[in-house]
Amino acid sequence: MIEKKGFEGAVLACIVVVERSFALLSIIAYCYNESMVFFFGLGNPGAPYQNTRHNAGQFVLRDLLRLVGDIQLSALKKAEASVAKTPTAIFAESLLFMNESGKSIRSVIEYFDKDFQAGDSLDAVYVIHDDLDLELGQYKIQFGTGPKIHNGLLSTYQYLKTMNFWHVRVGVDTRNGDRSL
């Protein structure tokens, strides 16, 4: 049972549900595509950003790595990312700031998938990110649909030349229904 409270506790509760969905989605994606499945956790690098809402994607990604066997990320400098590889999946987080994360995502895909073409539909790519349109602890997994404004996703759309990939939207809104900022 998860006993933590506040932001960290809500994200952990969300992770438990997302993990179950990921297990099923990764199996389905792998079976249909017979290719590698990519999981990207968006966030900002560095200690000042470590426990902020913007790193919710990285929180989920790291927990997924723990779930699949306590796998560690290691630097892939060429792609400006930290990466872990299993026989059927690539897990990665950008070493760049959120608004440049698309560059890392594209580099990782190109490194592991020599047939990648920008603009293609990417049904084996899951981008995990924070979402202020969803209440804290909620999540959505949608193909080709993300929040209205998200700089990490805008960068990803720019570099991949498509929105057609899985958006794993992790709710971080703590405004209790008040949508003003």
PDB file of C-alpha atoms in Angstrom:
ATOM      1  CA  MET A   1       0.000   0.000   0.000  1.00  0.00           C
ATOM      2  CA  ILE A   2       1.307   3.463  -0.878  1.00  0.00           C
ATOM      3  CA  GLU A   3       1.460   5.679   2.198  1.00  0.00           C
ATOM      4  CA  LYS A   4       3.107   8.795   0.765  1.00  0.00           C
ATOM      5  CA  LYS A   5       1.042  11.976   0.587  1.00  0.00           C
ATOM      6  CA  GLY A   6       0.940  15.003  -1.678  1.00  0.00           C
ATOM      7  CA  PHE A   7       2.456  15.210  -5.149  1.00  0.00           C
ATOM      8  CA  GLU A   8       4.855  12.277  -4.752  1.00  0.00           C
ATOM      9  CA  GLY A   9       2.147   9.993  -3.332  1.00  0.00           C
ATOM     10  CA  ALA A  10      -0.333  10.847  -6.082  1.00  0.00           C
ATOM     11  CA  VAL A  11       2.274  10.259  -8.781  1.00  0.00           C
ATOM     12  CA  LEU A  12       3.180   6.917  -7.184  1.00  0.00           C
ATOM     13  CA  ALA A  13      -0.489   5.907  -7.107  1.00  0.00           C
ATOM     14  CA  CYS A  14      -0.790   6.849 -10.766  1.00  0.00           C
ATOM     15  CA  ILE A  15       2.343   4.833 -11.579  1.00  0.00           C
ATOM     16  CA  VAL A  16       0.770   1.645 -10.173  1.00  0.00           C
ATOM     17  CA  VAL A  17      -2.161   1.961 -12.583  1.00  0.00           C
ATOM     18  CA  VAL A  18      -0.006   3.059 -15.529  1.00  0.00           C
ATOM     19  CA  GLU A  19       2.352   0.096 -15.027  1.00  0.00           C
ATOM     20  CA  ARG A  20      -0.491  -2.345 -15.581  1.00  0.00           C
ATOM     21  CA  SER A  21      -1.562  -0.515 -18.734  1.00  0.00           C
ATOM     22  CA  PHE A  22       2.019  -0.421 -20.044  1.00  0.00           C
ATOM     23  CA  ALA A  23       2.496  -4.145 -19.635  1.00  0.00           C
ATOM     24  CA  LEU A  24      -0.533  -4.801 -21.831  1.00  0.00           C
ATOM     25  CA  LEU A  25       0.220  -2.012 -24.333  1.00  0.00           C
ATOM     26  CA  SER A  26       3.843  -3.061 -24.815  1.00  0.00           C
ATOM     27  CA  ILE A  27       2.830  -6.673 -25.461  1.00  0.00           C
ATOM     28  CA  ILE A  28       0.171  -5.575 -27.957  1.00  0.00           C
ATOM     29  CA  ALA A  29       2.514  -3.129 -29.717  1.00  0.00           C
ATOM     30  CA  TYR A  30       5.278  -5.713 -29.934  1.00  0.00           C
ATOM     31  CA  CYS A  31       2.981  -8.451 -31.279  1.00  0.00           C
ATOM     32  CA  TYR A  32       1.455  -6.242 -33.950  1.00  0.00           C
ATOM     33  CA  ASN A  33       4.647  -4.584 -35.094  1.00  0.00           C
ATOM     34  CA  GLU A  34       7.224  -7.280 -34.411  1.00  0.00           C
ATOM     35  CA  SER A  35       9.571  -4.414 -33.614  1.00  0.00           C
ATOM     36  CA  MET A  36      11.143  -2.620 -30.710  1.00  0.00           C
ATOM     37  CA  VAL A  37       8.858  -0.622 -28.415  1.00  0.00           C
ATOM     38  CA  PHE A  38      10.168   2.786 -27.280  1.00  0.00           C
ATOM     39  CA  PHE A  39       9.296   4.429 -23.939  1.00  0.00           C
ATOM     40  CA  PHE A  40      10.408   8.035 -23.365  1.00  0.00           C
ATOM     41  CA  GLY A  41      10.011   9.825 -20.030  1.00  0.00           C
ATOM     42  CA  LEU A  42       9.972  13.602 -20.404  1.00  0.00           C
ATOM     43  CA  GLY A  43      11.496  15.887 -17.792  1.00  0.00           C
ATOM     44  CA  ASN A  44      14.217  18.404 -17.102  1.00  0.00           C
ATOM     45  CA  PRO A  45      17.787  17.456 -16.164  1.00  0.00           C
ATOM     46  CA  GLY A  46      19.541  18.542 -12.988  1.00  0.00           C
ATOM     47  CA  ALA A  47      18.952  18.648  -9.255  1.00  0.00           C
ATOM     48  CA  PRO A  48      16.759  21.812  -9.197  1.00  0.00           C
ATOM     49  CA  TYR A  49      14.111  20.019 -11.319  1.00  0.00           C
ATOM     50  CA  GLN A  50      14.417  16.531  -9.827  1.00  0.00           C
ATOM     51  CA  ASN A  51      11.180  16.532  -7.812  1.00  0.00           C
ATOM     52  CA  THR A  52       9.018  18.893  -9.866  1.00  0.00           C
ATOM     53  CA  ARG A  53       5.837  18.096 -11.749  1.00  0.00           C
ATOM     54  CA  HIS A  54       7.659  18.461 -15.058  1.00  0.00           C
ATOM     55  CA  ASN A  55       9.567  15.277 -14.270  1.00  0.00           C
ATOM     56  CA  ALA A  56       6.466  13.103 -13.823  1.00  0.00           C
ATOM     57  CA  GLY A  57       7.320  11.346 -17.118  1.00  0.00           C
ATOM     58  CA  GLN A  58      10.747  10.427 -15.803  1.00  0.00           C
ATOM     59  CA  PHE A  59       9.251   9.227 -12.486  1.00  0.00           C
ATOM     60  CA  VAL A  60       6.996   6.808 -14.367  1.00  0.00           C
ATOM     61  CA  LEU A  61       9.788   5.673 -16.701  1.00  0.00           C
ATOM     62  CA  ARG A  62      12.162   4.905 -13.817  1.00  0.00           C
ATOM     63  CA  ASP A  63       9.454   2.960 -12.030  1.00  0.00           C
ATOM     64  CA  LEU A  64       8.788   0.952 -15.190  1.00  0.00           C
ATOM     65  CA  LEU A  65      12.507   0.108 -15.312  1.00  0.00           C
ATOM     66  CA  ARG A  66      12.313  -1.111 -11.734  1.00  0.00           C
ATOM     67  CA  LEU A  67       9.239  -3.167 -12.619  1.00  0.00           C
ATOM     68  CA  VAL A  68      10.873  -4.932 -15.589  1.00  0.00           C
ATOM     69  CA  GLY A  69      13.954  -5.960 -13.652  1.00  0.00           C
ATOM     70  CA  ASP A  70      15.691  -3.084 -11.905  1.00  0.00           C
ATOM     71  CA  ILE A  71      17.363  -2.011 -15.138  1.00  0.00           C
ATOM     72  CA  GLN A  72      19.603   1.058 -14.993  1.00  0.00           C
ATOM     73  CA  LEU A  73      19.776   3.894 -17.507  1.00  0.00           C
ATOM     74  CA  SER A  74      23.169   4.707 -18.999  1.00  0.00           C
ATOM     75  CA  ALA A  75      24.277   7.655 -21.117  1.00  0.00           C
ATOM     76  CA  LEU A  76      24.063   7.429 -24.894  1.00  0.00           C
ATOM     77  CA  LYS A  77      25.953  10.630 -25.610  1.00  0.00           C
ATOM     78  CA  LYS A  78      25.348  10.501 -29.358  1.00  0.00           C
ATOM     79  CA  ALA A  79      21.598  10.788 -28.697  1.00  0.00           C
ATOM     80  CA  GLU A  80      21.894  13.166 -25.714  1.00  0.00           C
ATOM     81  CA  ALA A  81      19.859  10.699 -23.661  1.00  0.00           C
ATOM     82  CA  SER A  82      20.061   8.101 -20.924  1.00  0.00           C
ATOM     83  CA  VAL A  83      18.945   4.736 -22.262  1.00  0.00           C
ATOM     84  CA  ALA A  84      18.177   1.201 -21.078  1.00  0.00           C
ATOM     85  CA  LYS A  85      17.557  -1.678 -23.495  1.00  0.00           C
ATOM     86  CA  THR A  86      15.766  -4.990 -23.114  1.00  0.00           C
ATOM     87  CA  PRO A  87      15.218  -7.537 -25.907  1.00  0.00           C
ATOM     88  CA  THR A  88      11.859  -5.929 -26.788  1.00  0.00           C
ATOM     89  CA  ALA A  89      12.009  -2.345 -25.497  1.00  0.00           C
ATOM     90  CA  ILE A  90      14.072   0.820 -25.312  1.00  0.00           C
ATOM     91  CA  PHE A  91      13.577   3.092 -22.293  1.00  0.00           C
ATOM     92  CA  ALA A  92      15.012   6.612 -22.523  1.00  0.00           C
ATOM     93  CA  GLU A  93      15.002  10.038 -20.985  1.00  0.00           C
ATOM     94  CA  SER A  94      16.495  13.131 -22.556  1.00  0.00           C
ATOM     95  CA  LEU A  95      19.580  14.800 -21.135  1.00  0.00           C
ATOM     96  CA  LEU A  96      18.276  18.057 -22.648  1.00  0.00           C
ATOM     97  CA  PHE A  97      15.694  20.430 -21.211  1.00  0.00           C
ATOM     98  CA  MET A  98      12.015  19.771 -21.859  1.00  0.00           C
ATOM     99  CA  ASN A  99      11.718  22.273 -24.721  1.00  0.00           C
ATOM    100  CA  GLU A 100      14.485  20.418 -26.640  1.00  0.00           C
ATOM    101  CA  SER A 101      13.522  16.849 -25.751  1.00  0.00           C
ATOM    102  CA  GLY A 102      12.291  16.057 -29.259  1.00  0.00           C
ATOM    103  CA  LYS A 103      15.880  16.175 -30.488  1.00  0.00           C
ATOM    104  CA  SER A 104      16.853  13.384 -28.070  1.00  0.00           C
ATOM    105  CA  ILE A 105      13.760  11.341 -28.840  1.00  0.00           C
ATOM    106  CA  ARG A 106      14.450  11.430 -32.555  1.00  0.00           C
ATOM    107  CA  SER A 107      18.141  10.601 -32.029  1.00  0.00           C
ATOM    108  CA  VAL A 108      17.304   7.567 -29.881  1.00  0.00           C
ATOM    109  CA  ILE A 109      14.780   6.256 -32.418  1.00  0.00           C
ATOM    110  CA  GLU A 110      17.239   6.754 -35.291  1.00  0.00           C
ATOM    111  CA  TYR A 111      20.007   5.013 -33.328  1.00  0.00           C
ATOM    112  CA  PHE A 112      17.940   1.865 -32.695  1.00  0.00           C
ATOM    113  CA  ASP A 113      15.618   1.883 -35.739  1.00  0.00           C
ATOM    114  CA  LYS A 114      17.524   2.334 -38.982  1.00  0.00           C
ATOM    115  CA  ASP A 115      14.240   2.341 -40.962  1.00  0.00           C
ATOM    116  CA  PHE A 116      12.817   5.370 -39.102  1.00  0.00           C
ATOM    117  CA  GLN A 117      11.408   8.118 -41.305  1.00  0.00           C
ATOM    118  CA  ALA A 118      10.270  11.426 -39.787  1.00  0.00           C
ATOM    119  CA  GLY A 119       6.550  11.886 -40.363  1.00  0.00           C
ATOM    120  CA  ASP A 120       5.757   8.173 -40.086  1.00  0.00           C
ATOM    121  CA  SER A 121       3.073   6.990 -37.688  1.00  0.00           C
ATOM    122  CA  LEU A 122       4.924   5.656 -34.657  1.00  0.00           C
ATOM    123  CA  ASP A 123       2.613   3.107 -33.039  1.00  0.00           C
ATOM    124  CA  ALA A 124       5.463   1.557 -31.007  1.00  0.00           C
ATOM    125  CA  VAL A 125       6.500   4.880 -29.396  1.00  0.00           C
ATOM    126  CA  TYR A 126       5.182   5.939 -25.970  1.00  0.00           C
ATOM    127  CA  VAL A 127       6.021   9.427 -24.672  1.00  0.00           C
ATOM    128  CA  ILE A 128       5.294   9.794 -20.944  1.00  0.00           C
ATOM    129  CA  HIS A 129       4.753  13.366 -19.774  1.00  0.00           C
ATOM    130  CA  ASP A 130       3.188  15.600 -17.154  1.00  0.00           C
ATOM    131  CA  ASP A 131      -0.224  17.011 -18.001  1.00  0.00           C
ATOM    132  CA  LEU A 132      -1.829  20.028 -16.303  1.00  0.00           C
ATOM    133  CA  ASP A 133      -5.133  19.244 -18.052  1.00  0.00           C
ATOM    134  CA  LEU A 134      -5.521  16.158 -15.811  1.00  0.00           C
ATOM    135  CA  GLU A 135      -5.940  16.153 -12.049  1.00  0.00           C
ATOM    136  CA  LEU A 136      -3.083  14.850  -9.928  1.00  0.00           C
ATOM    137  CA  GLY A 137      -3.068  11.054  -9.923  1.00  0.00           C
ATOM    138  CA  GLN A 138      -5.144  10.692 -13.119  1.00  0.00           C
ATOM    139  CA  TYR A 139      -3.722   9.497 -16.427  1.00  0.00           C
ATOM    140  CA  LYS A 140      -4.676   8.881 -20.053  1.00  0.00           C
ATOM    141  CA  ILE A 141      -2.955   6.852 -22.740  1.00  0.00           C
ATOM    142  CA  GLN A 142      -4.007   8.184 -26.134  1.00  0.00           C
ATOM    143  CA  PHE A 143      -2.681   7.855 -29.650  1.00  0.00           C
ATOM    144  CA  GLY A 144      -1.959  11.177 -31.369  1.00  0.00           C
ATOM    145  CA  THR A 145      -3.574  13.309 -28.649  1.00  0.00           C
ATOM    146  CA  GLY A 146      -1.833  15.379 -25.990  1.00  0.00           C
ATOM    147  CA  PRO A 147      -2.529  18.439 -23.871  1.00  0.00           C
ATOM    148  CA  LYS A 148      -3.254  21.798 -25.462  1.00  0.00           C
ATOM    149  CA  ILE A 149       0.188  23.228 -24.693  1.00  0.00           C
ATOM    150  CA  HIS A 150       3.296  21.280 -23.663  1.00  0.00           C
ATOM    151  CA  ASN A 151       6.776  22.416 -24.707  1.00  0.00           C
ATOM    152  CA  GLY A 152       8.253  18.913 -24.530  1.00  0.00           C
ATOM    153  CA  LEU A 153       5.589  17.617 -26.877  1.00  0.00           C
ATOM    154  CA  LEU A 154       5.860  20.620 -29.206  1.00  0.00           C
ATOM    155  CA  SER A 155       9.581  19.827 -29.543  1.00  0.00           C
ATOM    156  CA  THR A 156       8.779  16.140 -30.121  1.00  0.00           C
ATOM    157  CA  TYR A 157       6.203  16.970 -32.821  1.00  0.00           C
ATOM    158  CA  GLN A 158       8.762  19.224 -34.506  1.00  0.00           C
ATOM    159  CA  TYR A 159      11.549  16.620 -34.583  1.00  0.00           C
ATOM    160  CA  LEU A 160       9.393  13.572 -35.376  1.00  0.00           C
ATOM    161  CA  LYS A 161       7.189  15.546 -37.810  1.00  0.00           C
ATOM    162  CA  THR A 162       4.125  13.792 -36.429  1.00  0.00           C
ATOM    163  CA  MET A 163       1.779  13.649 -33.435  1.00  0.00           C
ATOM    164  CA  ASN A 164       1.010  10.012 -34.238  1.00  0.00           C
ATOM    165  CA  PHE A 165       2.557   8.208 -31.301  1.00  0.00           C
ATOM    166  CA  TRP A 166       1.245   7.172 -27.877  1.00  0.00           C
ATOM    167  CA  HIS A 167       0.867  10.058 -25.414  1.00  0.00           C
ATOM    168  CA  VAL A 168       0.967   8.846 -21.818  1.00  0.00           C
ATOM    169  CA  ARG A 169      -0.527  11.789 -19.973  1.00  0.00           C
ATOM    170  CA  VAL A 170       0.224  11.825 -16.225  1.00  0.00           C
ATOM    171  CA  GLY A 171      -1.990  14.260 -14.325  1.00  0.00           C
ATOM    172  CA  VAL A 172      -0.222  16.863 -12.192  1.00  0.00           C
ATOM    173  CA  ASP A 173      -2.982  19.480 -11.711  1.00  0.00           C
ATOM    174  CA  THR A 174      -3.396  20.409  -8.028  1.00  0.00           C
ATOM    175  CA  ARG A 175      -5.701  23.403  -8.525  1.00  0.00           C
ATOM    176  CA  ASN A 176      -8.834  21.540  -7.297  1.00  0.00           C
ATOM    177  CA  GLY A 177     -11.014  22.597 -10.209  1.00  0.00           C
ATOM    178  CA  ASP A 178      -9.707  26.187 -10.358  1.00  0.00           C
ATOM    179  CA  ARG A 179      -8.266  26.404 -13.889  1.00  0.00           C
ATOM    180  CA  SER A 180      -6.738  29.871 -13.455  1.00  0.00           C
ATOM    181  CA  LEU A 181      -2.965  29.997 -13.121  1.00  0.00           C
TER     182      LEU A 181
END
